[in-house]
């Protein structure tokens, strides 16, 4: 069973940066297409970035040009570099398969506020 552990969330000022990490258990991580999701209070969980097994990436319009998803197959880890953060980026961030088929982890809280 795949387990997901997100980390790296914090309180940051507008314009700041954070790097989130997601450790993924499972021996065949390299073939998974992965994604980062976020859920703000009172809102649905949205997919914001994806990376295929081959390394192709895609982003929601709201984060395009500011967020970068990457992966390290040797470490079985997915990253989300977040730059030029805005208050509307405040949310709990989760990683999962890009189709959301794994059990969800606890997520990591990102708060953007002055």
PDB file of C-alpha atoms in Angstrom:
ATOM      1  CA  UNK A   1       0.000   0.000   0.000  1.00  0.00           C
ATOM      2  CA  UNK A   2       1.360   3.403  -0.968  1.00  0.00           C
ATOM      3  CA  UNK A   3       1.834   5.898   1.860  1.00  0.00           C
ATOM      4  CA  UNK A   4       2.314   9.631   1.358  1.00  0.00           C
ATOM      5  CA  UNK A   5       4.015  11.980   3.826  1.00  0.00           C
ATOM      6  CA  UNK A   6       4.018  15.690   3.012  1.00  0.00           C
ATOM      7  CA  UNK A   7       6.279  18.236   4.699  1.00  0.00           C
ATOM      8  CA  UNK A   8       7.695  21.726   4.324  1.00  0.00           C
ATOM      9  CA  UNK A   9       4.650  23.886   4.961  1.00  0.00           C
ATOM     10  CA  UNK A  10       5.051  27.060   6.989  1.00  0.00           C
ATOM     11  CA  UNK A  11       3.881  30.617   7.564  1.00  0.00           C
ATOM     12  CA  UNK A  12       5.434  32.891   4.936  1.00  0.00           C
ATOM     13  CA  UNK A  13       4.972  36.512   3.905  1.00  0.00           C
ATOM     14  CA  UNK A  14       3.489  37.434   0.517  1.00  0.00           C
ATOM     15  CA  UNK A  15       6.172  37.252  -2.145  1.00  0.00           C
ATOM     16  CA  UNK A  16       8.074  34.597  -0.248  1.00  0.00           C
ATOM     17  CA  UNK A  17       9.019  31.052  -1.204  1.00  0.00           C
ATOM     18  CA  UNK A  18       8.590  27.551   0.162  1.00  0.00           C
ATOM     19  CA  UNK A  19       9.613  24.100  -0.968  1.00  0.00           C
ATOM     20  CA  UNK A  20       7.282  21.237  -0.167  1.00  0.00           C
ATOM     21  CA  UNK A  21       8.343  17.598  -0.139  1.00  0.00           C
ATOM     22  CA  UNK A  22       6.331  14.397  -0.400  1.00  0.00           C
ATOM     23  CA  UNK A  23       7.895  11.081   0.514  1.00  0.00           C
ATOM     24  CA  UNK A  24       6.217   8.163  -1.249  1.00  0.00           C
ATOM     25  CA  UNK A  25       6.469   4.548  -0.122  1.00  0.00           C
ATOM     26  CA  UNK A  26       6.278   1.780  -2.680  1.00  0.00           C
ATOM     27  CA  UNK A  27       8.852   0.074  -4.809  1.00  0.00           C
ATOM     28  CA  UNK A  28       7.592   1.291  -8.175  1.00  0.00           C
ATOM     29  CA  UNK A  29       7.451   5.039  -7.522  1.00  0.00           C
ATOM     30  CA  UNK A  30       9.245   5.761 -10.783  1.00  0.00           C
ATOM     31  CA  UNK A  31       6.217   4.763 -12.857  1.00  0.00           C
ATOM     32  CA  UNK A  32       3.701   6.852 -10.931  1.00  0.00           C
ATOM     33  CA  UNK A  33       2.336  10.042 -12.420  1.00  0.00           C
ATOM     34  CA  UNK A  34       2.197  12.357  -9.413  1.00  0.00           C
ATOM     35  CA  UNK A  35       0.447  15.553  -8.488  1.00  0.00           C
ATOM     36  CA  UNK A  36       0.202  18.244  -5.848  1.00  0.00           C
ATOM     37  CA  UNK A  37      -3.221  19.272  -4.648  1.00  0.00           C
ATOM     38  CA  UNK A  38      -4.402  21.962  -2.265  1.00  0.00           C
ATOM     39  CA  UNK A  39      -7.495  22.577  -0.197  1.00  0.00           C
ATOM     40  CA  UNK A  40      -8.361  25.939   1.276  1.00  0.00           C
ATOM     41  CA  UNK A  41     -10.861  26.205   4.162  1.00  0.00           C
ATOM     42  CA  UNK A  42     -14.395  25.657   2.944  1.00  0.00           C
ATOM     43  CA  UNK A  43     -13.290  24.800  -0.588  1.00  0.00           C
ATOM     44  CA  UNK A  44     -12.804  21.623  -2.588  1.00  0.00           C
ATOM     45  CA  UNK A  45      -9.439  20.016  -3.092  1.00  0.00           C
ATOM     46  CA  UNK A  46      -7.870  21.175  -6.351  1.00  0.00           C
ATOM     47  CA  UNK A  47      -5.055  19.750  -8.441  1.00  0.00           C
ATOM     48  CA  UNK A  48      -2.396  22.437  -8.963  1.00  0.00           C
ATOM     49  CA  UNK A  49       0.575  20.639 -10.522  1.00  0.00           C
ATOM     50  CA  UNK A  50       1.357  17.279 -12.094  1.00  0.00           C
ATOM     51  CA  UNK A  51       4.467  15.434 -13.214  1.00  0.00           C
ATOM     52  CA  UNK A  52       4.462  12.285 -15.311  1.00  0.00           C
ATOM     53  CA  UNK A  53       6.772   9.319 -14.902  1.00  0.00           C
ATOM     54  CA  UNK A  54       8.779  10.771 -17.773  1.00  0.00           C
ATOM     55  CA  UNK A  55       9.075  14.184 -16.162  1.00  0.00           C
ATOM     56  CA  UNK A  56       6.529  16.181 -18.146  1.00  0.00           C
ATOM     57  CA  UNK A  57       4.833  18.831 -16.046  1.00  0.00           C
ATOM     58  CA  UNK A  58       1.563  20.743 -16.091  1.00  0.00           C
ATOM     59  CA  UNK A  59       0.116  23.464 -13.875  1.00  0.00           C
ATOM     60  CA  UNK A  60      -3.148  25.088 -12.989  1.00  0.00           C
ATOM     61  CA  UNK A  61      -3.420  28.597 -14.382  1.00  0.00           C
ATOM     62  CA  UNK A  62      -3.483  30.020 -10.851  1.00  0.00           C
ATOM     63  CA  UNK A  63       0.081  28.821 -10.143  1.00  0.00           C
ATOM     64  CA  UNK A  64       1.656  28.735 -13.604  1.00  0.00           C
ATOM     65  CA  UNK A  65       4.957  30.600 -13.655  1.00  0.00           C
ATOM     66  CA  UNK A  66       5.230  30.602  -9.852  1.00  0.00           C
ATOM     67  CA  UNK A  67       5.237  26.921  -8.842  1.00  0.00           C
ATOM     68  CA  UNK A  68       7.568  24.163 -10.065  1.00  0.00           C
ATOM     69  CA  UNK A  69       6.963  20.464  -9.538  1.00  0.00           C
ATOM     70  CA  UNK A  70       9.856  18.016  -9.673  1.00  0.00           C
ATOM     71  CA  UNK A  71      10.694  14.494  -8.617  1.00  0.00           C
ATOM     72  CA  UNK A  72      13.660  12.438  -7.427  1.00  0.00           C
ATOM     73  CA  UNK A  73      12.990   8.792  -8.236  1.00  0.00           C
ATOM     74  CA  UNK A  74      15.996   7.572  -6.238  1.00  0.00           C
ATOM     75  CA  UNK A  75      14.608   9.253  -3.116  1.00  0.00           C
ATOM     76  CA  UNK A  76      10.963   8.426  -4.006  1.00  0.00           C
ATOM     77  CA  UNK A  77      10.124  12.067  -3.388  1.00  0.00           C
ATOM     78  CA  UNK A  78       8.066  14.704  -5.172  1.00  0.00           C
ATOM     79  CA  UNK A  79       8.747  18.393  -4.628  1.00  0.00           C
ATOM     80  CA  UNK A  80       6.808  21.595  -5.108  1.00  0.00           C
ATOM     81  CA  UNK A  81       8.836  24.788  -5.272  1.00  0.00           C
ATOM     82  CA  UNK A  82       6.532  27.720  -4.625  1.00  0.00           C
ATOM     83  CA  UNK A  83       7.715  31.242  -5.389  1.00  0.00           C
ATOM     84  CA  UNK A  84       6.011  34.636  -5.368  1.00  0.00           C
ATOM     85  CA  UNK A  85       3.477  33.312  -2.910  1.00  0.00           C
ATOM     86  CA  UNK A  86       0.149  35.081  -2.528  1.00  0.00           C
ATOM     87  CA  UNK A  87      -2.389  35.045   0.312  1.00  0.00           C
ATOM     88  CA  UNK A  88      -4.721  33.041  -1.928  1.00  0.00           C
ATOM     89  CA  UNK A  89      -2.160  30.231  -1.956  1.00  0.00           C
ATOM     90  CA  UNK A  90      -2.999  29.578   1.693  1.00  0.00           C
ATOM     91  CA  UNK A  91      -4.194  25.976   1.957  1.00  0.00           C
ATOM     92  CA  UNK A  92      -3.329  22.490   3.085  1.00  0.00           C
ATOM     93  CA  UNK A  93      -1.174  20.930   0.377  1.00  0.00           C
ATOM     94  CA  UNK A  94      -1.294  17.228  -0.455  1.00  0.00           C
ATOM     95  CA  UNK A  95       0.478  14.998  -2.912  1.00  0.00           C
ATOM     96  CA  UNK A  96      -1.077  11.969  -4.589  1.00  0.00           C
ATOM     97  CA  UNK A  97      -1.174  10.140  -7.862  1.00  0.00           C
ATOM     98  CA  UNK A  98      -2.382  12.607 -10.507  1.00  0.00           C
ATOM     99  CA  UNK A  99      -5.659  10.681 -10.518  1.00  0.00           C
ATOM    100  CA  UNK A 100      -5.904  10.758  -6.725  1.00  0.00           C
ATOM    101  CA  UNK A 101      -6.036   6.984  -6.384  1.00  0.00           C
ATOM    102  CA  UNK A 102      -3.814   6.580  -3.320  1.00  0.00           C
ATOM    103  CA  UNK A 103      -4.901   7.005   0.286  1.00  0.00           C
ATOM    104  CA  UNK A 104      -4.465  10.657   1.224  1.00  0.00           C
ATOM    105  CA  UNK A 105      -1.739  11.753   3.615  1.00  0.00           C
ATOM    106  CA  UNK A 106      -2.157  14.408   6.301  1.00  0.00           C
ATOM    107  CA  UNK A 107      -0.975  17.218   4.083  1.00  0.00           C
ATOM    108  CA  UNK A 108       1.140  20.203   5.055  1.00  0.00           C
ATOM    109  CA  UNK A 109      -0.217  23.645   5.948  1.00  0.00           C
ATOM    110  CA  UNK A 110       0.923  26.647   3.918  1.00  0.00           C
ATOM    111  CA  UNK A 111      -0.117  30.048   5.217  1.00  0.00           C
ATOM    112  CA  UNK A 112       0.729  33.205   3.279  1.00  0.00           C
ATOM    113  CA  UNK A 113       0.158  36.266   5.396  1.00  0.00           C
ATOM    114  CA  UNK A 114       1.877  39.455   6.489  1.00  0.00           C
TER     115      UNK A 114
END
